[in-house]
PDB file of C-alpha atoms and ligand atoms in Angstrom:
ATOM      1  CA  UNK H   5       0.000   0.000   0.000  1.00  0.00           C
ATOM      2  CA  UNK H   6       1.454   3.788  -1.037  1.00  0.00           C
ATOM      3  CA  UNK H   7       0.073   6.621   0.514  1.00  0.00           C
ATOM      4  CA  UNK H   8       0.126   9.646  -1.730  1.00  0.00           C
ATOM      5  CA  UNK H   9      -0.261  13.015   0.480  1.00  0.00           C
ATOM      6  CA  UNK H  10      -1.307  16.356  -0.254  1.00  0.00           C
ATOM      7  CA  UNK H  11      -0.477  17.699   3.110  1.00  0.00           C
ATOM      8  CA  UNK H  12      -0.723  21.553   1.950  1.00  0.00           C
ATOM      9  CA  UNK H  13      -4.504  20.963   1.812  1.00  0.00           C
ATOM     10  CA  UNK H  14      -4.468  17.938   4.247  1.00  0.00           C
ATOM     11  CA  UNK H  15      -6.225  15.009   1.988  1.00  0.00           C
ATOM     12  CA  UNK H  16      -4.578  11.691   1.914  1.00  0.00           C
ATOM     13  CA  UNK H  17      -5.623   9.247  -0.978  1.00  0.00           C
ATOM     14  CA  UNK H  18      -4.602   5.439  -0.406  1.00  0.00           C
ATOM     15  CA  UNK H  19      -3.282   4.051  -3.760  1.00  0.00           C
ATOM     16  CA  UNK H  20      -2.253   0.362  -4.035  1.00  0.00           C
ATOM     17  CA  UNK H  21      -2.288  -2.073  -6.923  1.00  0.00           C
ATOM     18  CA  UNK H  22      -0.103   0.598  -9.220  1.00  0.00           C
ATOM     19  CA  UNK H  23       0.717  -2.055 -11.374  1.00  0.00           C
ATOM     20  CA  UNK H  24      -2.834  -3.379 -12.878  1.00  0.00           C
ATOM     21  CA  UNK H  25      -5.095  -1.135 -14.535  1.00  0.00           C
ATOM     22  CA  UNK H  26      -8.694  -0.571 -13.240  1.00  0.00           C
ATOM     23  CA  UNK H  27      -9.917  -3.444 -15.630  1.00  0.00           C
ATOM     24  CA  UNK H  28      -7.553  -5.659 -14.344  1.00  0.00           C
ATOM     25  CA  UNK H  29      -4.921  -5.843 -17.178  1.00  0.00           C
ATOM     26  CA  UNK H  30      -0.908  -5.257 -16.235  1.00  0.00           C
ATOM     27  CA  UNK H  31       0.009  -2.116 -17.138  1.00  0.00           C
ATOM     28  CA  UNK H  32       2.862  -0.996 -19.178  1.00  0.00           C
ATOM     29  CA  UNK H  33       6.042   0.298 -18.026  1.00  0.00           C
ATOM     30  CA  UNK H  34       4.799   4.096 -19.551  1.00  0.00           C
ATOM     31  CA  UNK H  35       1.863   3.658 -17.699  1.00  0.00           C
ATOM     32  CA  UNK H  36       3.204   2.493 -14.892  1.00  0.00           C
ATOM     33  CA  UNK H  37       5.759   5.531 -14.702  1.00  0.00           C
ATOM     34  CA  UNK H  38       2.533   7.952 -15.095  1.00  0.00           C
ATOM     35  CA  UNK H  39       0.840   6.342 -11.910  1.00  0.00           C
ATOM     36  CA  UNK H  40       3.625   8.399  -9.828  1.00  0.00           C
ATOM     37  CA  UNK H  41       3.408  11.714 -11.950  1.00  0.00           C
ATOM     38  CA  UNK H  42       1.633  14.627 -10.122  1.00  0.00           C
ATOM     39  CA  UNK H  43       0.911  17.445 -12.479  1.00  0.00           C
ATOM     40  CA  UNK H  44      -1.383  19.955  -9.517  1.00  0.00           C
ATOM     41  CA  UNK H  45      -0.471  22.361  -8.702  1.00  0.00           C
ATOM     42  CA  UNK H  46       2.502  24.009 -10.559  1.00  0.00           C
ATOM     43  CA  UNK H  47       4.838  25.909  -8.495  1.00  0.00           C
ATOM     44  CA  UNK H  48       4.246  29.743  -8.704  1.00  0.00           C
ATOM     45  CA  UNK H  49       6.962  31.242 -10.595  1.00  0.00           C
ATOM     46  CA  UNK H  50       9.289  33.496  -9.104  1.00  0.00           C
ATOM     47  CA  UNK H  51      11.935  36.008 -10.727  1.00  0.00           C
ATOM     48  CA  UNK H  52      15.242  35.639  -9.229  1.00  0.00           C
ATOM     49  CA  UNK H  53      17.775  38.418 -10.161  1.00  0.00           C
ATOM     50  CA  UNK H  54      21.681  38.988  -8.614  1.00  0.00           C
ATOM     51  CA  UNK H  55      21.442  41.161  -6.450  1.00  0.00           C
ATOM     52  CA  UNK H  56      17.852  41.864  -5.562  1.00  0.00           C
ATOM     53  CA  UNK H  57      15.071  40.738  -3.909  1.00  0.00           C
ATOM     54  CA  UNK H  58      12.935  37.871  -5.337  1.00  0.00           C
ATOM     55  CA  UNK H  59       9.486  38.905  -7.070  1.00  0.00           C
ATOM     56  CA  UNK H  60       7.718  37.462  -4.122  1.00  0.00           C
ATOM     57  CA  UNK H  61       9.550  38.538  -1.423  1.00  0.00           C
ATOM     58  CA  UNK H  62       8.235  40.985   1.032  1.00  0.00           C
ATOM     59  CA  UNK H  63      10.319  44.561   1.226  1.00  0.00           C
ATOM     60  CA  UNK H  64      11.413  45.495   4.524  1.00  0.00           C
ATOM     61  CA  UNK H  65      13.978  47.777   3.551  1.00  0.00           C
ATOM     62  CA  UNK H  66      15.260  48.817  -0.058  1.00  0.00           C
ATOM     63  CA  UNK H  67      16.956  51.896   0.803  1.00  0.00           C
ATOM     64  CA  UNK H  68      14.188  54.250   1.106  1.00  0.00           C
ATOM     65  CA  UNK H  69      12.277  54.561   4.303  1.00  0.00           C
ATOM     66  CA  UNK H  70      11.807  52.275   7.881  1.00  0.00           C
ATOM     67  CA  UNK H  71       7.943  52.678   7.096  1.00  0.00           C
ATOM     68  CA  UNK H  72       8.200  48.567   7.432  1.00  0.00           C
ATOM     69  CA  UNK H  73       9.394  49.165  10.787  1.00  0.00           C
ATOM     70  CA  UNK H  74       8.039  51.081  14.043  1.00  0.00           C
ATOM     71  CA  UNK H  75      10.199  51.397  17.682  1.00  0.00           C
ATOM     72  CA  UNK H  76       9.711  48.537  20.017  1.00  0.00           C
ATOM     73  CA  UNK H  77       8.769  51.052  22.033  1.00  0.00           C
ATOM     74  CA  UNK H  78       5.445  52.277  20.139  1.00  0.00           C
ATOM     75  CA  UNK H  79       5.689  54.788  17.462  1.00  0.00           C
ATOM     76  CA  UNK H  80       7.819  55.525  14.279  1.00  0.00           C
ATOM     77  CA  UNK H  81      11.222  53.640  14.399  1.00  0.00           C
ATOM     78  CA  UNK H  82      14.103  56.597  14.314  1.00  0.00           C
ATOM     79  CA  UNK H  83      17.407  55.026  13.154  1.00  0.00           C
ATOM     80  CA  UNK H  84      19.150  57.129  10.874  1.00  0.00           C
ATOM     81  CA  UNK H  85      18.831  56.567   7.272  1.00  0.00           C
ATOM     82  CA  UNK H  86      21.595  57.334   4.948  1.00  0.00           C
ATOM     83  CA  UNK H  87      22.728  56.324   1.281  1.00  0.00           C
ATOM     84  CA  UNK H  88      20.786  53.152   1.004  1.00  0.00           C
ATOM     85  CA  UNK H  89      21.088  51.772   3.802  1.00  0.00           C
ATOM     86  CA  UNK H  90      20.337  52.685   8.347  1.00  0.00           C
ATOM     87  CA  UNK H  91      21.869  52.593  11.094  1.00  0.00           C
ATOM     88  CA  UNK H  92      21.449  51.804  14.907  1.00  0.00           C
ATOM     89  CA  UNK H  93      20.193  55.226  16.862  1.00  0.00           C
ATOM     90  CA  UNK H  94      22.594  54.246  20.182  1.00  0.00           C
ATOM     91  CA  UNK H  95      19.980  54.430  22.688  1.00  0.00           C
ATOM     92  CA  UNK H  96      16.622  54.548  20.779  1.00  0.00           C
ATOM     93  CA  UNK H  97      15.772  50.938  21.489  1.00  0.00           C
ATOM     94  CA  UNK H  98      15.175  47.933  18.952  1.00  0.00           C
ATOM     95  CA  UNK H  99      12.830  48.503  16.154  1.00  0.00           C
ATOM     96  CA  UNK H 100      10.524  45.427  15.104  1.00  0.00           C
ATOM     97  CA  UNK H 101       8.510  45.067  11.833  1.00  0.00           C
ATOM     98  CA  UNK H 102       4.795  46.029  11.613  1.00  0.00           C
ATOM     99  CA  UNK H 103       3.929  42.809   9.951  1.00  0.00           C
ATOM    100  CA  UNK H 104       4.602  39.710  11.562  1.00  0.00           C
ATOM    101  CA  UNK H 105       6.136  36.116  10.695  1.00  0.00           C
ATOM    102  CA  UNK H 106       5.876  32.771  11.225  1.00  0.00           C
ATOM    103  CA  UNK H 107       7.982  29.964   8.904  1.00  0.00           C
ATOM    104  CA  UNK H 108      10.366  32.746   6.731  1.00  0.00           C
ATOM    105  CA  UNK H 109      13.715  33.055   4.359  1.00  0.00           C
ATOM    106  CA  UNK H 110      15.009  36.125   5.829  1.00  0.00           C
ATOM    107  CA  UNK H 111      17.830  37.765   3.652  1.00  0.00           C
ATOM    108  CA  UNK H 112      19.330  41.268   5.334  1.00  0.00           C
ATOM    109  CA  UNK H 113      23.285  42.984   5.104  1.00  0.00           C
ATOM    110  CA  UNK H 114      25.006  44.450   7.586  1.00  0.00           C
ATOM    111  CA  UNK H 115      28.107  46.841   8.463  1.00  0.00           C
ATOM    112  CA  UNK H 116      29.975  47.799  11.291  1.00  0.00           C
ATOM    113  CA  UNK H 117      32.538  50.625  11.728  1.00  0.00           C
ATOM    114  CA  UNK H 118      35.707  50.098  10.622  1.00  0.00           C
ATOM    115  CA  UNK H 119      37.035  51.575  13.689  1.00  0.00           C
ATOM    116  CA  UNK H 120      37.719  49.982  16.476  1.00  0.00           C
ATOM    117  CA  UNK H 121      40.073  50.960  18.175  1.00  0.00           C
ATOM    118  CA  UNK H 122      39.796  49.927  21.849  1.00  0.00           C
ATOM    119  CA  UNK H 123      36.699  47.802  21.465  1.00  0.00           C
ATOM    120  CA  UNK H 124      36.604  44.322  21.983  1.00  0.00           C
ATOM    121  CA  UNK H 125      34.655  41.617  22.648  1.00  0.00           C
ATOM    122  CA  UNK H 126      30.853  41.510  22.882  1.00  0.00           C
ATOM    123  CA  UNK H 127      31.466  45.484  22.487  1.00  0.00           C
ATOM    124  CA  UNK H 128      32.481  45.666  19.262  1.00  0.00           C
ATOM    125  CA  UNK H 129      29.516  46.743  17.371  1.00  0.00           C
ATOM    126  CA  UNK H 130      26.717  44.458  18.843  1.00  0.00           C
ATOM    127  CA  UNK H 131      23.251  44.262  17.319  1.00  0.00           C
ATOM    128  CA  UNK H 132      21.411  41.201  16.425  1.00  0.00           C
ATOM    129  CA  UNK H 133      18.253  39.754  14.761  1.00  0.00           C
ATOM    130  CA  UNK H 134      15.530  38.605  16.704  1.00  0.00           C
ATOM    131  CA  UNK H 135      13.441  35.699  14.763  1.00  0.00           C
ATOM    132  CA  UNK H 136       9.667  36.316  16.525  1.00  0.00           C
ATOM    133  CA  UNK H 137      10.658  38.695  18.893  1.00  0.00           C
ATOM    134  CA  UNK H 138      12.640  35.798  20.630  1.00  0.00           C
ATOM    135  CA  UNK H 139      15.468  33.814  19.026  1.00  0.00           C
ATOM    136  CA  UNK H 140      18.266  36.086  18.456  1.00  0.00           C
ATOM    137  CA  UNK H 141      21.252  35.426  15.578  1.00  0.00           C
ATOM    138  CA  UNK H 142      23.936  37.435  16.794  1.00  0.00           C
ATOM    139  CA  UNK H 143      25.259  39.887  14.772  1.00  0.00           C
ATOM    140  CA  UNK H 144      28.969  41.133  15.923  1.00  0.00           C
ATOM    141  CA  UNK H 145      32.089  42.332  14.734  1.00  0.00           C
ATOM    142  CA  UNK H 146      33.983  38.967  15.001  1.00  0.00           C
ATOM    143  CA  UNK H 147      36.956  39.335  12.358  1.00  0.00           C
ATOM    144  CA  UNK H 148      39.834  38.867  14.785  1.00  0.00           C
ATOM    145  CA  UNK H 149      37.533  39.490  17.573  1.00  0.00           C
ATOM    146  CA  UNK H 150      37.828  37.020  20.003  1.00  0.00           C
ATOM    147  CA  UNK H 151      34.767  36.325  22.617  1.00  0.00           C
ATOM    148  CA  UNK H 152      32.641  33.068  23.737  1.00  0.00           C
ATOM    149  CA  UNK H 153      31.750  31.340  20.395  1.00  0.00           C
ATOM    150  CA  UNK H 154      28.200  30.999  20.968  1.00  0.00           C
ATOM    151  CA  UNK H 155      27.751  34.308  21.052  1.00  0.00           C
ATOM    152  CA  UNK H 156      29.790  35.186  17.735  1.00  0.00           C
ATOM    153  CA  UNK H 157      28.380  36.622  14.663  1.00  0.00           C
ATOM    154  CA  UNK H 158      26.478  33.696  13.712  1.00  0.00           C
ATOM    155  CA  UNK H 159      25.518  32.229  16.787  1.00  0.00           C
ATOM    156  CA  UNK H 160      21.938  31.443  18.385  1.00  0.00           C
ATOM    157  CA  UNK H 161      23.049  33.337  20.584  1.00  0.00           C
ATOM    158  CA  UNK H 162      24.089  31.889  24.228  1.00  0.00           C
ATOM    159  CA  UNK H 163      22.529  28.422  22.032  1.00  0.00           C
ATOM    160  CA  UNK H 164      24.367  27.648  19.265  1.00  0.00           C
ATOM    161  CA  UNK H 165      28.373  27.909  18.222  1.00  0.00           C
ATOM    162  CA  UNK H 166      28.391  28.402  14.242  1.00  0.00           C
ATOM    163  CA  UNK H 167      30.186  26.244  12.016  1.00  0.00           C
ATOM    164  CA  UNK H 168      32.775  28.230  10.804  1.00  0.00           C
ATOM    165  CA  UNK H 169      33.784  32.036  10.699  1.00  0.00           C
ATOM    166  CA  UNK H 170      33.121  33.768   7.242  1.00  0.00           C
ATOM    167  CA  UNK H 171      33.390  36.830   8.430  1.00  0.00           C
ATOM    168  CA  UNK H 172      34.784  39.916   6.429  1.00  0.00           C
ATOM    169  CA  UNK H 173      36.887  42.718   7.920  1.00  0.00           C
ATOM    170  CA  UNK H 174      34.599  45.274   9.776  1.00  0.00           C
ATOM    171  CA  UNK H 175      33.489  48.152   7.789  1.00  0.00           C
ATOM    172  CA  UNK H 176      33.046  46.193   4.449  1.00  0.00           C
ATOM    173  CA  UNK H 177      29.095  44.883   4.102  1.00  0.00           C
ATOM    174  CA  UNK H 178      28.233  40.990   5.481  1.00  0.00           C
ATOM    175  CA  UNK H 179      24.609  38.813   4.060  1.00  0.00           C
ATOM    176  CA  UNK H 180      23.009  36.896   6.602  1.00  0.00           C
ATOM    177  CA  UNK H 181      20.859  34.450   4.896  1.00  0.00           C
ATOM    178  CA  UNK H 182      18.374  32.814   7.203  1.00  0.00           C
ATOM    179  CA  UNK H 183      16.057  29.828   6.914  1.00  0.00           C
ATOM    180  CA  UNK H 184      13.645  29.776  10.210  1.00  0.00           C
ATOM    181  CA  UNK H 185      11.119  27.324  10.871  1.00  0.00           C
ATOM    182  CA  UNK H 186       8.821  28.310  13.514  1.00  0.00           C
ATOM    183  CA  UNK H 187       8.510  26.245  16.662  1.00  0.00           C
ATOM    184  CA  UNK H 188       4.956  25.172  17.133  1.00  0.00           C
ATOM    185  CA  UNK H 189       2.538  24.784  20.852  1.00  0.00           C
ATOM    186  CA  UNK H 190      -0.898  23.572  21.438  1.00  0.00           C
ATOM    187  CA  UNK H 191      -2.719  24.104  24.613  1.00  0.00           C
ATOM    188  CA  UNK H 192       0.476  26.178  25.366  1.00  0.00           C
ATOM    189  CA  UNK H 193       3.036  23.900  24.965  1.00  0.00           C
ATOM    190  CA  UNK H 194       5.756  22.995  22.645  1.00  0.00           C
ATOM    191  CA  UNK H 195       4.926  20.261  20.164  1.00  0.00           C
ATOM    192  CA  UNK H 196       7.920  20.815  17.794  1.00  0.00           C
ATOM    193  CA  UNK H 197      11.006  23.421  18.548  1.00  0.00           C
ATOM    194  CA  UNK H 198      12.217  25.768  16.134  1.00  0.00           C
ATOM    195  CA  UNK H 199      14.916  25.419  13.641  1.00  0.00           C
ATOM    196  CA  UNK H 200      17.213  27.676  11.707  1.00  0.00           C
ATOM    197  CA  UNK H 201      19.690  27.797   9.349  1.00  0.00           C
ATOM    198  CA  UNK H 202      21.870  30.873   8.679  1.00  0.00           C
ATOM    199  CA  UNK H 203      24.299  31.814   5.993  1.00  0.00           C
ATOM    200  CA  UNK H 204      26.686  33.926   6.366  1.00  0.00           C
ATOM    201  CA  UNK H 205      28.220  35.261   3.153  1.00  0.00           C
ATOM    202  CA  UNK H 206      26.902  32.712   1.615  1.00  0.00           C
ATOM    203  CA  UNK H 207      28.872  30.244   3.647  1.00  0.00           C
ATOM    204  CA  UNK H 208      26.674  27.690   5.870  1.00  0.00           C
ATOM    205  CA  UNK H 209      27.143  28.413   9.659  1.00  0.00           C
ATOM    206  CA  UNK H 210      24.108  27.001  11.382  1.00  0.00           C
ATOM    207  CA  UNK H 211      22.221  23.597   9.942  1.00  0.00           C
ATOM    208  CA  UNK H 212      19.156  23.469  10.970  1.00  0.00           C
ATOM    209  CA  UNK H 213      19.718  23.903  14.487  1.00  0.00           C
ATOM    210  CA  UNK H 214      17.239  23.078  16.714  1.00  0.00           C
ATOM    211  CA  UNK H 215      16.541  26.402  18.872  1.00  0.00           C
ATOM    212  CA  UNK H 216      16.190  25.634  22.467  1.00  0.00           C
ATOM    213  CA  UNK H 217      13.903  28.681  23.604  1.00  0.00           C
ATOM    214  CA  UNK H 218      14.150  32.058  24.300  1.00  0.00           C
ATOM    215  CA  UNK H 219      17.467  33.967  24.009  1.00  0.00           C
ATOM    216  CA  UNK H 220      19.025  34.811  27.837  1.00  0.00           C
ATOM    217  CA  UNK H 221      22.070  37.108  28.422  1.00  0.00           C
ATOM    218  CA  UNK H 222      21.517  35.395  31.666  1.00  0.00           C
ATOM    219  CA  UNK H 223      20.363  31.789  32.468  1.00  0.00           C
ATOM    220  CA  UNK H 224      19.204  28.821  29.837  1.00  0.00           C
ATOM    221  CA  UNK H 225      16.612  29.528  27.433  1.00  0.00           C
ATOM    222  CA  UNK H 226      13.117  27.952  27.616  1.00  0.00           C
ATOM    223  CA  UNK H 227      10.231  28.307  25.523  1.00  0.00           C
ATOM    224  CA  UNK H 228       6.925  30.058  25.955  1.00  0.00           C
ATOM    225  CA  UNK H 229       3.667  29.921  23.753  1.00  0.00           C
ATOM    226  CA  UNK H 230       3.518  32.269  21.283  1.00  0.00           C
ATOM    227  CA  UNK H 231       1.961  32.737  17.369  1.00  0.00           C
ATOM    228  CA  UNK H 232       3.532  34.107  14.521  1.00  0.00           C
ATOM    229  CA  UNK H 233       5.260  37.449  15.738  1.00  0.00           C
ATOM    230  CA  UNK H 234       7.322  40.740  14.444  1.00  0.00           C
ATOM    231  CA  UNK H 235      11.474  40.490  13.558  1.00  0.00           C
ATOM    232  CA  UNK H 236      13.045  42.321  15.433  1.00  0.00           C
ATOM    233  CA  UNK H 237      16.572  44.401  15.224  1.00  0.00           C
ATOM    234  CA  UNK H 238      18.664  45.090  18.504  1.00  0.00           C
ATOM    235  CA  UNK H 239      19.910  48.490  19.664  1.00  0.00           C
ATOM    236  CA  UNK H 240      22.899  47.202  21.985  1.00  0.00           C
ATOM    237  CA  UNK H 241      23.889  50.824  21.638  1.00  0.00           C
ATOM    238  CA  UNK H 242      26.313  50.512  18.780  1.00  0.00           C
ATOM    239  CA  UNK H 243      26.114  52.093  14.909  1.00  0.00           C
ATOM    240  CA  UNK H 244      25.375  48.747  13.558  1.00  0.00           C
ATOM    241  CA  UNK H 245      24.210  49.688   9.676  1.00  0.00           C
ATOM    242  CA  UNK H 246      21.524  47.425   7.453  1.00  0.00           C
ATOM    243  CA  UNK H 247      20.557  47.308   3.863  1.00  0.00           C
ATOM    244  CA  UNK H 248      18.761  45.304   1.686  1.00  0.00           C
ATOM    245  CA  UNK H 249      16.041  43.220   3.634  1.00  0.00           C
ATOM    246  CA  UNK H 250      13.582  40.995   2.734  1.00  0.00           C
ATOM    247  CA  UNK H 251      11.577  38.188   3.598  1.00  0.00           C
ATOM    248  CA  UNK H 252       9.931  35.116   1.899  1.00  0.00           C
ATOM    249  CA  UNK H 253       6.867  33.365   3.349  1.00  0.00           C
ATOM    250  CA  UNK H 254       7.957  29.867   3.689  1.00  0.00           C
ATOM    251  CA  UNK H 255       4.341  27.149   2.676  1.00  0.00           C
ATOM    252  CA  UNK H 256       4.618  23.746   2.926  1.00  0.00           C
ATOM    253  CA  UNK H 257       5.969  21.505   0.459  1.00  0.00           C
ATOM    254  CA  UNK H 258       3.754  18.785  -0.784  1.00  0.00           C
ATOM    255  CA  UNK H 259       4.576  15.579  -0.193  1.00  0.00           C
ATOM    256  CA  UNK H 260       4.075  13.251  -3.176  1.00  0.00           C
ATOM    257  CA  UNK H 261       4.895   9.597  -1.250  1.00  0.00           C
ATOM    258  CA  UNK H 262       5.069   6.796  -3.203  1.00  0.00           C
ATOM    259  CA  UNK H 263       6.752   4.216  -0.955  1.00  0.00           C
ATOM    260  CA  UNK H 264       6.033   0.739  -1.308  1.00  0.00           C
TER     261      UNK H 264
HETATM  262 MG1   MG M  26      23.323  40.969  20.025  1.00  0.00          MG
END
C-alpha cells in the first residue's frame, strides 16, 4: 500500500495495486511511470535576479524609508537613514517590523565601523536579529575578535556555536541568509522546537539547528507559547548599519509519497 499526500490541503488518498489497470490488465512500463506523476499544482513562478530581492519577497527595507518598521517602544522607528542603507540610533531601542512572521527566508546585510580601536569583545559593534521577537542570531564584529563562540556573529546566541567564521573585515558589508522554521505549541506547549539555518556570506554556519527557547544574556533559554510574531533588530547601543532586507513566506511543500 502507497500513501500519496497532499499535506498543503491535508487530503490523503490510499493508492495500491499501481501495477494493474482498473480493468484488471498489467500495465505498461509508460503507464506504470505515469501512476507516480503529479501534475497539480505548478509551483508559482518566481523572478530571481543577482542582487535583488525575489518577485515574491516581502520589502522590509530597499533603501528608502523604515515605514516597514516602528520602535519597540510604540511609534515611528528613528534610526538614521543614509545612502541606502540605516543605522542603529545608540539608545533609541530595537525597532521590530509592523507585519509579523511565522515559517520565513530572511535575507538582510550588515556593516559595522571600521574603527575599532579599543573595542573588543561583545562590544564591538553588537546588534542582532531577533526571529519572533525571541530567538536572536547574533550579529557582531567577530573578524579577529575574540569572545565566547556561541555568542559570535552567527551564533543562536548563548545556544548555538556556528560552524565556521566567514566573516569579512569590519566596515566592508556581510549577508546573513536565514532559513527559520517556527517552533509550534498547542494548549500552550511545545509540540515541535524551532529550527534555523543561517548563511553567512553565503557560507553555511548554522544547519538546521534546533533552537532551544528564548534567548538569555543570563540563564538557559526555555520556551513560551507564542503565534507568529514581528522580527526584530537590537539596539545594543552601537552604529550597527543594514541594507537590503527581505523576507519570503515559507508554505509547505507537498509531499508526493510513493513508498512501497
Ligand atoms: Mg546581540
Amino acid at each position: 500500500m502507497t500513501i500519496f499526500s497532499f499535506n498543503r490541503i491535508g487530503t490523503a488518498l490510499l493508492f495500491s495495486g499501481l501495477s494493474v489497470s482498473a480493468a484488471g490488465t498489467e500495465l505498461s512500463p509508460q503507464e506504470k511511470a505515469e501512476k507516480t506523476e503529479v501534475w497539480e499544482p505548478v509551483p508559482a513562478m518566481v523572478t530571481a535576479k543577482p542582487n535583488s530581492a525575489p518577485s515574491d519577497a516581502i520589502v522590509l527595507f530597499d533603501g528608502d524609508n523604515l515605514d516597514a518598521w516602528e520602535s519597540i517602544h510604540g511609534g515611528k522607528a528613528t534610526w538614521q537613514v543614509s545612502g541606502n542603507a540605516f543605522t542603529v540610533s545608540p539608545g533609541a531601542g530595537d525597532i521590530v517590523s509592523k507585519q509579523s512572521f511565522c515559517d520565513v527566508q530572511l535575507h538582510l546585510e550588515w556593516k559595522t565601523p571600521a574603527d575599532v580601536e579599543g573595542m573588543e569583545g561583545q562590544e564591538r559593534n553588537n546588534s542582532g536579529i531577533f526571529l519572533q521577537q525571541r530567538y536572536e542570531v547574533q550579529i557582531l564584529d567577530s573578524y579577529n575578535n575574540k569572545t565566547y563562540p556561541n555568542g559570535q556573529a552567527g551564533s543562536i546566541y548563548k545556544q548555538s556555536i556556528p560552524l565556521v567564521n566567514p566573516l569579512h573585515p569590519p566596515g566592508e558589508w556581510q549577508t546573513y541568509d536565514i532559513i527559520f522554521n517556527a517552533p509550534e505549541f498547542s494548549d500552550g506547549s511545545l509540540v515541535k522546537p524551532g529550527y534555523v539555518t543561517v548563511l553567512i556570506n553565503g557560507v553555511l554556519v548554522q544547519n538546521h539547528t534546533e533552537i532551544l527557547g528564548r534567548s538569555e544574556w543570563i540563564g538557559g533559554p526555555t520556551y513560551e507559547a507564542h503565534g507568529c510574531a514581528p522580527l526584530q533588530l537590537q539596539d545594543h547601543t552601537n552604529p550597527v548599519s543594514f541594507r537590503n532586507i527581505w523576507v519570503r513566506e515559507i508554505a509547505d511543500n507537498i509531499l508526493t509519497d510513493f513508498r512501497e
